[in-house]
PDB file of C-alpha atoms in Angstrom:
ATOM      1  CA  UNK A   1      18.408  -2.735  -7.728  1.00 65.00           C
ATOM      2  CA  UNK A   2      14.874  -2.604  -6.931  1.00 93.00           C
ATOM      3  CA  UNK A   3      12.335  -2.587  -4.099  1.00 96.00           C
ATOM      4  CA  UNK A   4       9.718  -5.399  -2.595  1.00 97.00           C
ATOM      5  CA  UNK A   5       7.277  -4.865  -0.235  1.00 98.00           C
ATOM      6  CA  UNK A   6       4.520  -7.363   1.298  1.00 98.00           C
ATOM      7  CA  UNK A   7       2.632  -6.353   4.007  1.00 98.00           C
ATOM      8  CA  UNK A   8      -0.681  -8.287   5.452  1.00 98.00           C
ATOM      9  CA  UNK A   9      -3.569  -8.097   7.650  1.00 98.00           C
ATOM     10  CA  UNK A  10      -6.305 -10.419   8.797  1.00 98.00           C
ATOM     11  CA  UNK A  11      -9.137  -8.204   8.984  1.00 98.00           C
ATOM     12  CA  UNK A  12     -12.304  -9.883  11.374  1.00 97.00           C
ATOM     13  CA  UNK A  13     -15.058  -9.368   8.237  1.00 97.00           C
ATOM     14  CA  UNK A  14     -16.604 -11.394   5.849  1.00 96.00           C
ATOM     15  CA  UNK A  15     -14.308 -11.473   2.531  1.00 97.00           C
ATOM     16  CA  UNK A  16     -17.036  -9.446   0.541  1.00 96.00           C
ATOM     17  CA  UNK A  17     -17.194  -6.680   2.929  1.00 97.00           C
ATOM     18  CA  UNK A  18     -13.393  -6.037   2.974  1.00 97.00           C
ATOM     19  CA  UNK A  19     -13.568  -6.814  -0.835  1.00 98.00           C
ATOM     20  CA  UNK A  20     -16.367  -3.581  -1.406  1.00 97.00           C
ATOM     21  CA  UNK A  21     -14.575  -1.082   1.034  1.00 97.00           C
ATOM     22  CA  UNK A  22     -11.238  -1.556  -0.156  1.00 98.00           C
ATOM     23  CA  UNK A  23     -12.270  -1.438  -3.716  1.00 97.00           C
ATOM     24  CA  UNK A  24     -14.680   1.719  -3.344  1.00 96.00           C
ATOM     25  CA  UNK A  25     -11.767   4.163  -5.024  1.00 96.00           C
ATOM     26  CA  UNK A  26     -13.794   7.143  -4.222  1.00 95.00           C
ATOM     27  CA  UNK A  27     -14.061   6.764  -0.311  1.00 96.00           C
ATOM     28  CA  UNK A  28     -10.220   5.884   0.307  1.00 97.00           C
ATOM     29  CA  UNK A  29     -10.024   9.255   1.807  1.00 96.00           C
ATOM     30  CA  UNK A  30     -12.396   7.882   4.843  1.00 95.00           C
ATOM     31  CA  UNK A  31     -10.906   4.684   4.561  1.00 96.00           C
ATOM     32  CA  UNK A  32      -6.703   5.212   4.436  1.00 96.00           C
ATOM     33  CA  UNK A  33      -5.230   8.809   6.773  1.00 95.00           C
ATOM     34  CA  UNK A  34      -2.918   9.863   3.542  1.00 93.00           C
ATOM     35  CA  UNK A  35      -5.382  10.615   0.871  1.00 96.00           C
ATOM     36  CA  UNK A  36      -6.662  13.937   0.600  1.00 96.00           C
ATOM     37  CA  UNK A  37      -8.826  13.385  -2.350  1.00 97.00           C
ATOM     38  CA  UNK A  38      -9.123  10.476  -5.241  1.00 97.00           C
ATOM     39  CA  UNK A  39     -10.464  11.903  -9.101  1.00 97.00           C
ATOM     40  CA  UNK A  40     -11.313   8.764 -11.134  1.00 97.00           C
ATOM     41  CA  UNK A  41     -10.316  10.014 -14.498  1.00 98.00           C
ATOM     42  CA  UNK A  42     -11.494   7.130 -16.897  1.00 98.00           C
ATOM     43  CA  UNK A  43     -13.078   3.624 -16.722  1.00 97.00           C
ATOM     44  CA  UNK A  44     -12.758   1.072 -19.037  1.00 97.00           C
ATOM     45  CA  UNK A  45     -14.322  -2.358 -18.292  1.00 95.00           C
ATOM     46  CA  UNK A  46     -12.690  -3.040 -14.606  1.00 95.00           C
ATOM     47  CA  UNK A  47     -10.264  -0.883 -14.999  1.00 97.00           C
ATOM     48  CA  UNK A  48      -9.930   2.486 -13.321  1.00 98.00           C
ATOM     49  CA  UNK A  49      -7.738   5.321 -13.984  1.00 98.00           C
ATOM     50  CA  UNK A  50      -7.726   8.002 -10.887  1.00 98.00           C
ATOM     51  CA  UNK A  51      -5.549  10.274  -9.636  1.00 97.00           C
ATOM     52  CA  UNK A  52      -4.537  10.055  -5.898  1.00 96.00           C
ATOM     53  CA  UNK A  53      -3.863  13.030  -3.758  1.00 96.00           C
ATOM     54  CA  UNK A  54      -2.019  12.893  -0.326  1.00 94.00           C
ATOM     55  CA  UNK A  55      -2.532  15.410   2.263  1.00 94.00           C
ATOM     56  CA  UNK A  56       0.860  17.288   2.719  1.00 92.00           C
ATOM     57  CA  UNK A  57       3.976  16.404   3.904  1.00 87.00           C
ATOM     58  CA  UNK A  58       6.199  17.595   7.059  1.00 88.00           C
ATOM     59  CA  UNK A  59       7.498  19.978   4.222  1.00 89.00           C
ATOM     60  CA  UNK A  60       4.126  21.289   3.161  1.00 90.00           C
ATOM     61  CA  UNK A  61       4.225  19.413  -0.166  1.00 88.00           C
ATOM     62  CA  UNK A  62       1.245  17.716  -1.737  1.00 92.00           C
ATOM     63  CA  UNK A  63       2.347  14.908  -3.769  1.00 91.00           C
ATOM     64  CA  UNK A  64      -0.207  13.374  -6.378  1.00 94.00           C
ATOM     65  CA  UNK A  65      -0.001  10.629  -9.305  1.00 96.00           C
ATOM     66  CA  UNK A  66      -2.326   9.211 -11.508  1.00 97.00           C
ATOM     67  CA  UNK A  67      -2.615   5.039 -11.258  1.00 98.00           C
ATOM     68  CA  UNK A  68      -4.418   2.404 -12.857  1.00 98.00           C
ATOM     69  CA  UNK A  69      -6.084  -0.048 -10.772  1.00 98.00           C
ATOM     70  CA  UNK A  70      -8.072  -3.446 -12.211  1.00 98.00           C
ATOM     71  CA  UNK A  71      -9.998  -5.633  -9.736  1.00 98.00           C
ATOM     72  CA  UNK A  72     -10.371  -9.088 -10.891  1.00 98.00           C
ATOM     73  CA  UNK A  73     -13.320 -10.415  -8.116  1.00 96.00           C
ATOM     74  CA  UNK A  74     -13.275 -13.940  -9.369  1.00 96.00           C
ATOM     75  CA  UNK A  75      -9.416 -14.291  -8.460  1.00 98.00           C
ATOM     76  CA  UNK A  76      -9.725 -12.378  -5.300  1.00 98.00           C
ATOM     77  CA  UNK A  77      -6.771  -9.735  -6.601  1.00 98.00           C
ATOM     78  CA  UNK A  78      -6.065  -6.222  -7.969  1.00 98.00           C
ATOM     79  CA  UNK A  79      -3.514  -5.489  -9.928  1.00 98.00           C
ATOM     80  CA  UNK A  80      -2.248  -1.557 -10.262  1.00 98.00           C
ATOM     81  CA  UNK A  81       0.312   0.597 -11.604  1.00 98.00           C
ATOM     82  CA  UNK A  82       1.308   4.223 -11.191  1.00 97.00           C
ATOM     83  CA  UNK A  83       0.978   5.901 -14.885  1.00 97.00           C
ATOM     84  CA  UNK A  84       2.565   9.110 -13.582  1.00 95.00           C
ATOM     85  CA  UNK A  85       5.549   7.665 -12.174  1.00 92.00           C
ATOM     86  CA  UNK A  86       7.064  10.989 -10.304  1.00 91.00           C
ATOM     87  CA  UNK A  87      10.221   9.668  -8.844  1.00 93.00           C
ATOM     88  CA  UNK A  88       9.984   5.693  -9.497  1.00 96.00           C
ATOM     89  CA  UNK A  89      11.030   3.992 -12.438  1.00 96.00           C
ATOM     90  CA  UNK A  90       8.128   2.152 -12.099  1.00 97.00           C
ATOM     91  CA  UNK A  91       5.668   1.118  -9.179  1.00 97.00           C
ATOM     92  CA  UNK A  92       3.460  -1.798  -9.260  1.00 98.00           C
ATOM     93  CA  UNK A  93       0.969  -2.890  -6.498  1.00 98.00           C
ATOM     94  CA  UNK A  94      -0.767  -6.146  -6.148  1.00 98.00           C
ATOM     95  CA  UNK A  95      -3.776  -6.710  -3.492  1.00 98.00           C
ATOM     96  CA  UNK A  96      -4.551 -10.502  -2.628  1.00 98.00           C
ATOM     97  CA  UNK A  97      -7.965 -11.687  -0.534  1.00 98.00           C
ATOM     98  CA  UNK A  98      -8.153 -14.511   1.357  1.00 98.00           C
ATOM     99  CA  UNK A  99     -10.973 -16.008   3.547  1.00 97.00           C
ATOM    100  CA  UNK A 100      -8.938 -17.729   6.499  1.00 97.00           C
ATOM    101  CA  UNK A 101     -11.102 -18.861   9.785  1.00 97.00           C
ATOM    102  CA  UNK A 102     -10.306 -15.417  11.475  1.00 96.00           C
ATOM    103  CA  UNK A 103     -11.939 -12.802   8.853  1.00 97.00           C
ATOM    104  CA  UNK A 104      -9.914 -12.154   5.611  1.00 98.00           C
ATOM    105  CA  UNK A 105      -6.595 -11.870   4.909  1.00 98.00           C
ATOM    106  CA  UNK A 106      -5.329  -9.370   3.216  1.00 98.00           C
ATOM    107  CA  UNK A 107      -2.247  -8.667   1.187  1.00 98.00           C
ATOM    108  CA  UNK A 108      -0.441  -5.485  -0.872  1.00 98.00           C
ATOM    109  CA  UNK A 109       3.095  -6.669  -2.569  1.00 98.00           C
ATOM    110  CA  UNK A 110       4.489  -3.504  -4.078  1.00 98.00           C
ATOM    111  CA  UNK A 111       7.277  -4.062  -6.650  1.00 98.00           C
ATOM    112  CA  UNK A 112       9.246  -0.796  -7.786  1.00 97.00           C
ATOM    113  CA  UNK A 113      12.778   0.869  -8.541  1.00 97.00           C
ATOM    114  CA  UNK A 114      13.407   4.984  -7.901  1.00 97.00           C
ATOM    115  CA  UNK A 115      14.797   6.698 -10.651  1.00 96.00           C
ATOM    116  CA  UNK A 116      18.245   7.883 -10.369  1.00 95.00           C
ATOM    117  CA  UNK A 117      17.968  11.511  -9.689  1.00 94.00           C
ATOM    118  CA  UNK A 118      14.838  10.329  -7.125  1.00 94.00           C
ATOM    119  CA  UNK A 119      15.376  11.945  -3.722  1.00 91.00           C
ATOM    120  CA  UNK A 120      15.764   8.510  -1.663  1.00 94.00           C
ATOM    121  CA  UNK A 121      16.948   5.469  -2.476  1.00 96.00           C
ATOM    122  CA  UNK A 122      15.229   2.041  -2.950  1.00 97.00           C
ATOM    123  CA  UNK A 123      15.957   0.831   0.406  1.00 97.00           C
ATOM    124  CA  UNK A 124      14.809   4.374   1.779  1.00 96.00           C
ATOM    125  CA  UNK A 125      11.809   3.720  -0.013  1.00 96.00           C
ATOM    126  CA  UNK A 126      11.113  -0.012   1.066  1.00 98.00           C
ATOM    127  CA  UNK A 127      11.434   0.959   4.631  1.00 97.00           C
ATOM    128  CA  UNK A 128       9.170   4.230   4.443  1.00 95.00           C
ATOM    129  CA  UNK A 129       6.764   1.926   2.598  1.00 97.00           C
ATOM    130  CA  UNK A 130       6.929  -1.022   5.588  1.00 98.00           C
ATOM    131  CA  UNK A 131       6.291   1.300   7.845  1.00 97.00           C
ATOM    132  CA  UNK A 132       3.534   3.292   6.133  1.00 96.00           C
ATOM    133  CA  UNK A 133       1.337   0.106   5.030  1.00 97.00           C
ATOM    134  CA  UNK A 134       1.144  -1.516   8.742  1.00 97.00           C
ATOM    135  CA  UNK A 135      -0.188   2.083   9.760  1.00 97.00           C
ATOM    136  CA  UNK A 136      -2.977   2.274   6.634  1.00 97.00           C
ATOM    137  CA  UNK A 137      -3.603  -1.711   6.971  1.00 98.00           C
ATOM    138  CA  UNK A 138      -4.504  -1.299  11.082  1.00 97.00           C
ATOM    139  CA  UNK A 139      -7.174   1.674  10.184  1.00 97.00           C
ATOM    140  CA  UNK A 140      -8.510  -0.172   7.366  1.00 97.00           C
ATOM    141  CA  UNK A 141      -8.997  -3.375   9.838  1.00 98.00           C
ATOM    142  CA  UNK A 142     -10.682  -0.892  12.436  1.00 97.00           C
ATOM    143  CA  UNK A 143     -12.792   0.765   9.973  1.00 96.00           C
ATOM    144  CA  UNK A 144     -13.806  -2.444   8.445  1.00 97.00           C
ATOM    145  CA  UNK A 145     -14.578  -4.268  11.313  1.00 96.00           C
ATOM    146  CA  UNK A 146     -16.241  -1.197  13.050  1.00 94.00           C
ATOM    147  CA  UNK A 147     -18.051  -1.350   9.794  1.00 94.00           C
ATOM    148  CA  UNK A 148     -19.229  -5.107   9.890  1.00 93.00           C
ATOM    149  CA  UNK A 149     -20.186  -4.538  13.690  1.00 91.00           C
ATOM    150  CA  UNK A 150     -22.512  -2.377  12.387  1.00 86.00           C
ATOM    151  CA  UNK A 151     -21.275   0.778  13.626  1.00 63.00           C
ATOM    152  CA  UNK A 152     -20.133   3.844  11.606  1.00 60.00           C
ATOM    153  CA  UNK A 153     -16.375   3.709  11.251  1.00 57.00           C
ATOM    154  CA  UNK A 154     -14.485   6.765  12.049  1.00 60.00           C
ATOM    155  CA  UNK A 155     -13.089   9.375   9.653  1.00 63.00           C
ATOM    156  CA  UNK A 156      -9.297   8.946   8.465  1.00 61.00           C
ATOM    157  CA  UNK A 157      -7.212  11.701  10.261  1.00 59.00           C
ATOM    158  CA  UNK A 158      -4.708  13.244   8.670  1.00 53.00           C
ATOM    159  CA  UNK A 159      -0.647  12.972   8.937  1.00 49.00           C
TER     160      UNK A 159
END
């Protein structure tokens, strides 16, 4: 079995400004509340290679993973992959961008499978990851459209 996620958001901004704030890899920390910190680690063409690091759980842990992430602006889509898988099998994460008359859509589809010995399940996982992406999507929108109103958007709080 595996897991599918799509999530979506029209966000009120021109298509370039939502484009250049959700593809600036080393402000995510200002832009999503779970990311502590984001090391790019290599660069190659497009493609980036970071390491993401979330703030810590109700448990006190800090979990962190290295991804690759490869913005193609012509077809208005990113393409990603975790490299250091932790507990899925594999996890794969595709972005869309679409100008519709209200702003820009946007889209995340997340394809992946837990290992066996993960601590939750696929269907744990889908759910947590439902939930989690209409929280990050509604700051993003708010930060980007604060943004495109000209006004400073607000920090990311923590979890």
């Amino acid at each position: 079995m595996a897991g599918h996620t799509q999530n979506e958001i029209t966000i009120a901004a021109p298509l370039d400004l939502v484009w250049d704030m959700t593809n600036d890899l080393e402000r995510w920390p200002q832009l999503f509340s779970e990311y502590a910190s984001v090391e790019v680690l290599k660069r190659e063409g497009a493609k980036t290679t970071f390491r993401l690091t979330m703030h810590p759980d109700e448990n006190g842990t800090v979990w962190s993973w290295v991804s690759e992430r490869e913005p193609d602006r012509d077809a208005r889509t990113v393409t990603a992959r975790r490299v250091e898988t932790g507990p899925f099998a594999h996890m794969n994460i595709h972005w869309s961008y679409e100008e519709v008359p209200a702003g820009t859509r946007m889209v995340w589809t997340q394809d992946f499978e837990m290992k066996p010995d993960a601590p939750v399940d696929d269907d744990w996982m889908t759910d947590n990851i439902n939930k989690n992406s209409k929280v990050q999507l509604a700051l993003i929108r708010d930060k980007i459209e604060q943004a495109a109103a000209g006004r400073r958007p607000a920090p990311a709080l923590a979890d």
